[in-house]
Amino acid sequence: MNDETTGKQALARRLRWAREQAGLSQGQVAKKIDVHRPTISQIESGQRNVKTEELSRLADIYGVKESWLIKGDDALEGERDPRILLAARELGKLQQKDLDAILRLIQVLRADREEE
């Protein structure tokens, strides 16, 4: 496997993860960027390249930076807010049911923000 294939697969994994964290189905995302659902599936499996404008829209929909989608954690070095790191440590200490409740709250907050 060459570096291009490895990078494509890593991008596909980050796109899927970001979509899932945003609480969206492939169908919902497809509708938002005006493509068919199988297109999202192909992108997330690494079978289809992501167009630049699609990547930009996906980053916006998912609430992540394009640079993170492309490069992963390396893109965040020096950009991390210490409050996010603190929150992540605290989230790691929660029981599963409490973590699920926090994730639902985040989805509600995101939905409210989209309505504004």
XYZ file of C-alpha atoms in Angstrom:
116
model
C 0.000 0.000 0.000
C 1.478 3.369 -0.988
C 1.354 6.665 0.934
C -1.450 8.013 -1.250
C -3.667 5.012 -0.499
C -2.842 5.202 3.214
C -3.671 8.927 3.269
C -6.919 8.341 1.401
C -7.977 5.665 3.888
C -7.078 7.897 6.838
C -9.134 10.737 5.358
C -12.044 8.339 4.818
C -11.870 7.191 8.462
C -11.792 10.777 9.768
C -14.756 11.742 7.578
C -16.803 8.818 8.876
C -15.827 9.513 12.478
C -16.678 13.216 12.148
C -20.063 12.401 10.607
C -20.878 9.958 13.373
C -19.805 12.451 16.044
C -22.041 15.053 14.423
C -24.902 12.573 14.817
C -25.714 12.523 11.117
C -26.575 9.661 8.811
C -24.989 9.282 5.391
C -28.361 10.190 3.885
C -28.597 13.414 5.871
C -25.101 14.461 4.824
C -25.780 13.561 1.202
C -28.843 15.788 1.229
C -26.878 18.684 2.775
C -24.185 18.589 0.079
C -26.547 17.596 -2.730
C -25.130 14.178 -3.639
C -26.558 10.664 -3.504
C -26.126 8.633 -0.300
C -23.924 6.004 -2.009
C -21.489 8.835 -2.793
C -20.981 9.438 0.931
C -20.531 5.700 1.455
C -17.910 5.570 -1.312
C -16.067 8.574 0.145
C -16.074 7.055 3.642
C -14.785 3.726 2.346
C -11.994 5.387 0.360
C -13.435 4.256 -2.984
C -14.047 7.802 -4.215
C -11.927 10.932 -4.014
C -13.400 13.912 -2.214
C -13.664 17.088 -4.234
C -12.240 20.229 -2.664
C -15.627 21.916 -2.386
C -17.119 18.750 -0.851
C -14.351 18.600 1.736
C -14.956 22.223 2.676
C -18.695 21.684 3.066
C -18.217 18.463 5.027
C -15.829 20.176 7.442
C -18.380 22.926 7.963
C -21.253 20.469 8.491
C -19.228 18.368 10.928
C -17.801 21.335 12.804
C -14.172 20.361 12.204
C -11.264 21.996 10.407
C -10.428 20.945 6.873
C -6.801 20.609 7.934
C -7.806 18.036 10.550
C -9.755 16.028 7.988
C -6.749 16.034 5.668
C -3.877 15.618 8.118
C -5.399 14.305 11.350
C -4.060 15.149 14.776
C -0.833 16.538 13.325
C -2.850 19.439 11.940
C -3.962 20.404 15.444
C -0.544 20.743 17.059
C -0.241 24.195 18.551
C -3.927 24.926 17.939
C -5.428 23.009 20.842
C -7.423 24.954 23.352
C -6.374 23.773 26.835
C -10.045 23.685 27.846
C -10.663 21.026 25.190
C -7.851 18.870 26.540
C -9.212 19.275 30.072
C -12.726 18.388 28.911
C -11.405 15.313 27.090
C -9.636 14.099 30.227
C -12.785 14.594 32.288
C -14.961 12.857 29.684
C -12.644 9.865 29.865
C -13.505 9.484 33.554
C -17.278 9.279 33.000
C -19.409 6.157 33.071
C -20.817 5.103 29.700
C -24.368 6.314 30.450
C -23.077 9.732 31.515
C -20.897 10.006 28.418
C -23.908 9.132 26.252
C -25.901 11.902 27.961
C -23.111 14.431 27.266
C -22.963 13.403 23.597
C -26.737 13.856 23.285
C -26.394 17.322 24.829
C -23.702 18.209 22.296
C -26.018 17.120 19.470
C -28.790 19.346 20.853
C -26.404 22.304 21.099
C -25.247 21.783 17.521
C -28.828 21.544 16.292
C -29.663 24.809 18.088
C -26.650 26.482 16.498
C -27.737 25.341 13.014
C -31.181 26.879 13.555
C -29.680 30.319 14.259
